[in-house]
């Protein structure tokens, strides 16, 4: 498939995990891809492995306004345009409310919410000029509530409100804005959750698979497939939506 031939896609937090899987899918469908992540070396390494005709790795902390502006400018200079932005970068700082620190709260809000805000603001300048664009935000089933994740849950529900509002504001400029809310996806993020729960990663995966209606866990490719559809022109009448990609299990 070459639904993305001639298109330029940015995926944030794409050195590994869901971001890397999503970047790979866009590359396979013909896009030029910019892999943004905290560490330029890891971003460049992932970009080189995508098999894309053109792919670059760019260092960018999405919670830093100057870094975001510089990264988006560089992508447009080097790859020529910007059609799709996937706001994927994320972190967790889990703790029960009484133990959660102000830093745990601020860090999570800054990466997920401020990061999506700064990246979308920088990207829309190019997209509104071109009267074309797709923005996809990563929410989570945790938006519906998850013990130990007051910060993350609030940020991920915030992402859904942000998505609906951008869809209203940017729709008239030819820009679609949607969100994906993944369930349990096998990445270093869920392996870290296993470690916190004093479990082996495989043990936590098995528990989640058993509790899931489709009796398996998710993989980055599951999210990538949904992302490639939602950002395509086949989905141009879909905007402001959050698609749960979770095997039917809401937390
Ligand atoms: P991951 O494996 O931990 O990867 C996250 C990536 O984001 C890492 O490469 C990380 O870089 C990068 N990152 C962190 N802070 C950043 C920042 N300030 N600026 C730029 N990049 C940053 O996580 P994942 O599981 O793939 O999750 C991807 C997204 O899906 C997140 O938004 C997450 O909340 C969401 N999600 C995941 C799951 C799941 O089950 N895995 C479920 C629901 C939603 P470093 O390695 O340098 O820290």
Tab-separated table of C-alpha atoms and ligand atoms in Angstrom:
chain	number	residue	atom	x	y	z
A	1	UNK	CA	0.000	0.000	0.000
A	2	UNK	CA	1.243	3.514	-0.660
A	3	UNK	CA	-1.478	5.609	0.937
A	4	UNK	CA	1.233	7.923	2.270
A	5	UNK	CA	3.408	8.371	-0.823
A	6	UNK	CA	4.599	11.988	-0.891
A	7	UNK	CA	3.414	12.615	2.679
A	8	UNK	CA	5.591	13.694	5.596
A	9	UNK	CA	4.803	12.287	9.037
A	10	UNK	CA	6.144	13.251	12.466
A	11	UNK	CA	5.831	10.719	15.285
A	12	UNK	CA	6.930	11.916	18.735
A	13	UNK	CA	8.491	9.555	21.279
A	14	UNK	CA	9.162	7.251	18.338
A	15	UNK	CA	12.578	5.822	19.198
A	16	UNK	CA	10.827	2.743	20.593
A	17	UNK	CA	7.497	1.174	21.522
A	18	UNK	CA	4.208	2.262	19.969
A	19	UNK	CA	5.851	5.307	18.359
A	20	UNK	CA	8.485	3.203	16.583
A	21	UNK	CA	5.834	0.698	15.426
A	22	UNK	CA	3.676	3.525	14.106
A	23	UNK	CA	6.601	5.229	12.348
A	24	UNK	CA	7.413	1.908	10.670
A	25	UNK	CA	3.868	1.469	9.408
A	26	UNK	CA	3.812	4.966	7.877
A	27	UNK	CA	7.201	4.276	6.262
A	28	UNK	CA	5.901	0.984	4.833
A	29	UNK	CA	2.987	2.894	3.326
A	30	UNK	CA	5.321	5.292	1.513
A	31	UNK	CA	5.699	8.248	3.888
A	32	UNK	CA	8.823	10.201	4.704
A	33	UNK	CA	9.076	9.990	8.483
A	34	UNK	CA	10.585	12.144	11.216
A	35	UNK	CA	11.275	10.209	14.414
A	36	UNK	CA	11.291	12.663	17.333
A	37	UNK	CA	12.586	11.574	20.727
A	38	UNK	CA	14.598	12.844	23.674
A	39	UNK	CA	17.841	11.288	22.480
A	40	UNK	CA	18.951	12.127	18.930
A	41	UNK	CA	21.108	8.976	18.651
A	42	UNK	CA	18.231	6.596	19.453
A	43	UNK	CA	15.859	8.570	17.226
A	44	UNK	CA	18.318	8.400	14.312
A	45	UNK	CA	18.900	4.676	14.875
A	46	UNK	CA	15.151	3.958	14.757
A	47	UNK	CA	14.736	6.225	11.705
A	48	UNK	CA	17.503	4.338	9.887
A	49	UNK	CA	15.763	1.014	10.573
A	50	UNK	CA	12.355	2.036	9.212
A	51	UNK	CA	13.166	1.170	5.621
A	52	UNK	CA	11.680	4.518	4.531
A	53	UNK	CA	12.856	6.288	1.425
A	54	UNK	CA	13.481	9.321	3.638
A	55	UNK	CA	13.571	9.246	7.431
A	56	UNK	CA	15.294	11.461	9.969
A	57	UNK	CA	15.823	11.301	13.713
A	58	UNK	CA	15.405	14.567	15.575
A	59	UNK	CA	16.091	15.274	19.254
A	60	UNK	CA	13.078	16.924	20.826
A	61	UNK	CA	11.644	17.160	24.315
A	62	UNK	CA	7.988	17.759	23.471
A	63	UNK	CA	7.458	19.699	26.712
A	64	UNK	CA	10.035	22.333	25.700
A	65	UNK	CA	8.539	25.040	23.443
A	66	UNK	CA	11.851	26.115	21.882
A	67	UNK	CA	12.865	22.500	21.160
A	68	UNK	CA	9.455	21.807	19.590
A	69	UNK	CA	9.604	24.856	17.306
A	70	UNK	CA	13.165	24.000	16.236
A	71	UNK	CA	12.272	20.359	15.557
A	72	UNK	CA	9.180	21.137	13.469
A	73	UNK	CA	11.104	23.781	11.498
A	74	UNK	CA	13.898	21.268	10.845
A	75	UNK	CA	11.472	18.582	9.657
A	76	UNK	CA	9.814	20.959	7.204
A	77	UNK	CA	13.206	22.201	5.954
A	78	UNK	CA	14.639	18.703	5.514
A	79	UNK	CA	11.562	16.763	4.372
A	80	UNK	CA	9.798	19.611	2.582
A	81	UNK	CA	6.334	19.674	4.218
A	82	UNK	CA	4.281	18.325	7.107
A	83	UNK	CA	1.093	16.308	6.616
A	84	UNK	CA	0.673	14.131	9.706
A	85	UNK	CA	1.542	14.620	13.371
A	86	UNK	CA	1.277	11.747	15.845
A	87	UNK	CA	1.512	12.963	19.450
A	88	UNK	CA	2.768	9.737	21.005
A	89	UNK	CA	5.546	10.723	23.460
A	90	UNK	CA	4.623	9.654	26.957
A	91	UNK	CA	5.778	8.769	30.429
A	92	UNK	CA	4.267	7.335	33.592
A	93	UNK	CA	4.957	8.350	37.188
A	94	UNK	CA	2.482	6.044	38.962
A	95	UNK	CA	1.646	6.280	42.636
A	96	UNK	CA	-1.379	6.333	44.883
A	97	UNK	CA	-2.627	9.872	45.405
A	98	UNK	CA	-1.293	10.214	48.951
A	99	UNK	CA	2.221	9.321	47.752
A	100	UNK	CA	2.154	11.160	44.415
A	101	UNK	CA	4.527	14.130	44.389
A	102	UNK	CA	3.990	17.464	42.714
A	103	UNK	CA	6.859	16.528	40.370
A	104	UNK	CA	5.096	13.268	39.402
A	105	UNK	CA	2.023	15.327	38.529
A	106	UNK	CA	3.846	18.090	36.639
A	107	UNK	CA	6.072	15.763	34.602
A	108	UNK	CA	3.151	13.684	33.350
A	109	UNK	CA	1.043	16.754	32.520
A	110	UNK	CA	3.974	18.401	30.773
A	111	UNK	CA	4.830	15.512	28.488
A	112	UNK	CA	1.310	14.349	27.567
A	113	UNK	CA	-0.757	17.521	27.607
A	114	UNK	CA	1.656	20.419	27.180
A	115	UNK	CA	3.651	18.300	24.720
A	116	UNK	CA	0.598	17.624	22.541
A	117	UNK	CA	-0.361	21.309	22.772
A	118	UNK	CA	3.087	22.617	21.762
A	119	UNK	CA	3.556	20.104	18.943
A	120	UNK	CA	0.055	20.657	17.544
A	121	UNK	CA	0.455	24.427	17.691
A	122	UNK	CA	3.755	24.276	15.800
A	123	UNK	CA	2.389	21.775	13.254
A	124	UNK	CA	-0.888	23.579	12.519
A	125	UNK	CA	0.998	26.594	11.141
A	126	UNK	CA	2.147	24.438	8.220
A	127	UNK	CA	-1.072	22.432	7.963
A	128	UNK	CA	-3.435	25.420	7.860
A	129	UNK	CA	-1.314	27.020	5.117
A	130	UNK	CA	-1.515	23.817	3.086
A	131	UNK	CA	-5.227	23.389	3.963
A	132	UNK	CA	-4.360	19.764	4.739
A	133	UNK	CA	-3.329	17.901	7.846
A	134	UNK	CA	-3.928	15.032	10.246
A	135	UNK	CA	-3.232	15.133	13.963
A	136	UNK	CA	-3.465	11.948	16.021
A	137	UNK	CA	-3.148	11.978	19.803
A	138	UNK	CA	-2.414	9.010	22.059
A	139	UNK	CA	-4.898	8.702	24.903
A	140	UNK	CA	-5.295	5.494	26.936
A	141	UNK	CA	-7.914	3.238	28.511
A	142	UNK	CA	-6.523	4.699	31.754
A	143	UNK	CA	-8.448	7.878	30.860
A	144	UNK	CA	-11.467	6.023	32.274
A	145	UNK	CA	-9.712	5.679	35.640
A	146	UNK	CA	-6.906	3.460	36.881
A	147	UNK	CA	-5.674	2.982	40.432
A	148	UNK	CA	-2.252	4.597	40.963
A	149	UNK	CA	-2.529	6.766	37.849
A	150	UNK	CA	-4.361	9.950	38.923
A	151	UNK	CA	-1.847	12.044	36.957
A	152	UNK	CA	-1.739	9.831	33.841
A	153	UNK	CA	-5.491	9.237	33.815
A	154	UNK	CA	-6.238	12.968	34.054
A	155	UNK	CA	-3.732	13.713	31.281
A	156	UNK	CA	-5.133	11.003	29.003
A	157	UNK	CA	-8.745	12.178	29.483
A	158	UNK	CA	-7.434	15.708	28.900
A	159	UNK	CA	-6.039	14.479	25.583
A	160	UNK	CA	-9.566	13.451	24.556
A	161	UNK	CA	-10.978	16.921	25.280
A	162	UNK	CA	-8.018	18.512	23.512
A	163	UNK	CA	-8.696	16.272	20.504
A	164	UNK	CA	-12.358	17.252	20.245
A	165	UNK	CA	-11.554	20.944	20.560
A	166	UNK	CA	-8.802	20.905	17.918
A	167	UNK	CA	-11.165	19.014	15.615
A	168	UNK	CA	-13.694	21.874	15.928
A	169	UNK	CA	-11.093	24.597	15.410
A	170	UNK	CA	-9.051	22.999	12.632
A	171	UNK	CA	-11.731	21.150	10.636
A	172	UNK	CA	-12.470	24.200	8.453
A	173	UNK	CA	-8.777	24.215	7.470
A	174	UNK	CA	-8.814	20.656	6.136
A	175	UNK	CA	-7.268	19.183	9.280
A	176	UNK	CA	-8.620	16.050	10.977
A	177	UNK	CA	-7.848	15.472	14.647
A	178	UNK	CA	-8.458	12.125	16.326
A	179	UNK	CA	-7.167	10.063	19.227
A	180	UNK	CA	-6.412	6.415	19.886
A	181	UNK	CA	-6.845	5.014	23.385
A	182	UNK	CA	-4.774	1.838	23.591
A	183	UNK	CA	-5.309	-0.930	26.109
A	184	UNK	CA	-2.403	-3.064	27.325
A	185	UNK	CA	0.334	-2.886	24.672
A	186	UNK	CA	3.626	-4.755	25.020
A	187	UNK	CA	6.328	-2.055	25.306
A	188	UNK	CA	8.954	-0.921	27.808
A	189	UNK	CA	6.202	1.167	29.443
A	190	UNK	CA	4.174	-1.933	30.401
A	191	UNK	CA	7.379	-3.839	31.277
A	192	UNK	CA	8.127	-1.011	33.739
A	193	UNK	CA	4.616	-1.435	35.172
A	194	UNK	CA	5.376	-5.140	35.703
A	195	UNK	CA	8.580	-4.232	37.533
A	196	UNK	CA	6.677	-1.831	39.794
A	197	UNK	CA	4.179	-4.604	40.588
A	198	UNK	CA	7.145	-6.935	41.289
A	199	UNK	CA	6.180	-9.241	38.420
A	200	UNK	CA	7.976	-10.593	35.396
A	201	UNK	CA	6.812	-8.834	32.185
A	202	UNK	CA	5.526	-12.180	30.847
A	203	UNK	CA	3.424	-12.712	33.989
A	204	UNK	CA	1.700	-9.316	33.641
A	205	UNK	CA	1.113	-9.927	29.917
A	206	UNK	CA	-0.495	-13.283	30.664
A	207	UNK	CA	-2.788	-11.797	33.331
A	208	UNK	CA	-3.883	-9.065	30.924
A	209	UNK	CA	-4.405	-11.530	28.077
A	210	UNK	CA	-6.557	-13.793	30.256
A	211	UNK	CA	-8.733	-10.860	31.347
A	212	UNK	CA	-9.154	-9.554	27.796
A	213	UNK	CA	-12.235	-10.474	25.716
A	214	UNK	CA	-10.015	-11.401	22.749
A	215	UNK	CA	-7.637	-13.295	25.080
A	216	UNK	CA	-4.447	-11.560	24.042
A	217	UNK	CA	-2.413	-8.460	24.746
A	218	UNK	CA	-1.837	-5.743	22.175
A	219	UNK	CA	1.302	-4.917	20.210
A	220	UNK	CA	2.550	-1.661	18.688
A	221	UNK	CA	1.431	-2.981	15.281
A	222	UNK	CA	-2.197	-2.989	16.512
A	223	UNK	CA	-1.987	0.736	17.243
A	224	UNK	CA	-0.013	1.431	14.061
A	225	UNK	CA	-2.742	-0.133	11.903
A	226	UNK	CA	-5.429	2.061	13.489
A	227	UNK	CA	-3.182	5.133	13.197
A	228	UNK	CA	-2.539	4.490	9.514
A	229	UNK	CA	-6.306	4.339	8.912
A	230	UNK	CA	-7.273	7.383	11.013
A	231	UNK	CA	-4.620	9.591	9.372
A	232	UNK	CA	-5.514	8.459	5.847
A	233	UNK	CA	-7.827	10.171	3.398
A	234	UNK	CA	-10.211	7.219	3.745
A	235	UNK	CA	-10.955	8.607	7.224
A	236	UNK	CA	-11.463	12.213	6.128
A	237	UNK	CA	-15.059	12.302	7.523
A	238	UNK	CA	-13.858	11.080	10.907
A	239	UNK	CA	-12.684	13.781	13.295
A	240	UNK	CA	-12.813	14.564	17.004
A	241	UNK	CA	-13.051	10.851	17.828
A	242	UNK	CA	-11.246	8.645	20.310
A	243	UNK	CA	-10.902	5.063	19.092
A	244	UNK	CA	-10.316	2.496	21.842
A	245	UNK	CA	-7.899	-0.147	20.564
A	246	UNK	CA	-7.966	-2.478	23.534
A	247	UNK	CA	-9.394	-5.865	22.571
A	248	UNK	CA	-12.619	-4.751	24.217
A	249	UNK	CA	-11.150	-4.426	27.740
A	250	UNK	CA	-11.589	-1.000	29.325
A	251	UNK	CA	-9.025	-1.245	32.206
B	1	LIG	P1	7.516	3.791	25.807
B	1	LIG	O1	7.905	2.435	25.297
B	1	LIG	O2	7.902	4.157	27.195
B	1	LIG	O3	8.059	4.873	24.771
B	1	LIG	C1	7.831	6.234	24.986
B	1	LIG	C2	8.849	7.030	24.198
B	1	LIG	O4	8.566	8.429	24.447
B	1	LIG	C3	10.293	6.762	24.634
B	1	LIG	O5	11.117	6.626	23.513
B	1	LIG	C4	10.626	8.011	25.434
B	1	LIG	O6	11.993	8.389	25.398
B	1	LIG	C5	9.807	9.060	24.720
B	1	LIG	N1	9.619	10.268	25.509
B	1	LIG	C6	9.396	10.364	26.849
B	1	LIG	N2	9.309	11.641	27.217
B	1	LIG	C7	9.491	12.392	26.100
B	1	LIG	C8	9.529	13.774	25.841
B	1	LIG	N3	9.388	14.672	26.822
B	1	LIG	N4	9.751	14.192	24.577
B	1	LIG	C9	9.932	13.297	23.584
B	1	LIG	N5	9.914	11.964	23.769
B	1	LIG	C10	9.695	11.510	25.013
B	1	LIG	O7	5.927	3.994	25.758
B	1	LIG	P2	4.803	3.335	24.824
B	1	LIG	O8	4.219	2.212	25.578
B	1	LIG	O9	5.314	3.111	23.462
B	1	LIG	O10	3.707	4.501	24.835
B	1	LIG	C11	3.537	5.404	23.749
B	1	LIG	C12	2.282	6.233	23.994
B	1	LIG	O11	1.150	5.372	24.116
B	1	LIG	C13	2.328	7.041	25.293
B	1	LIG	O12	1.671	8.267	25.100
B	1	LIG	C14	1.560	6.166	26.260
B	1	LIG	O13	1.037	6.923	27.321
B	1	LIG	C15	0.487	5.602	25.332
B	1	LIG	N6	-0.101	4.350	25.821
B	1	LIG	C16	0.657	3.217	26.002
B	1	LIG	C17	0.043	2.050	26.440
B	1	LIG	C18	0.793	0.761	26.642
B	1	LIG	O14	0.176	-0.216	27.125
B	1	LIG	N7	2.074	0.656	26.300
B	1	LIG	C19	-1.340	2.044	26.724
B	1	LIG	C20	-2.062	3.211	26.545
B	1	LIG	C21	-1.445	4.361	26.089
B	1	LIG	P3	13.037	7.838	26.498
B	1	LIG	O15	13.217	6.421	26.182
B	1	LIG	O16	14.271	8.648	26.259
B	1	LIG	O17	12.398	8.078	27.822
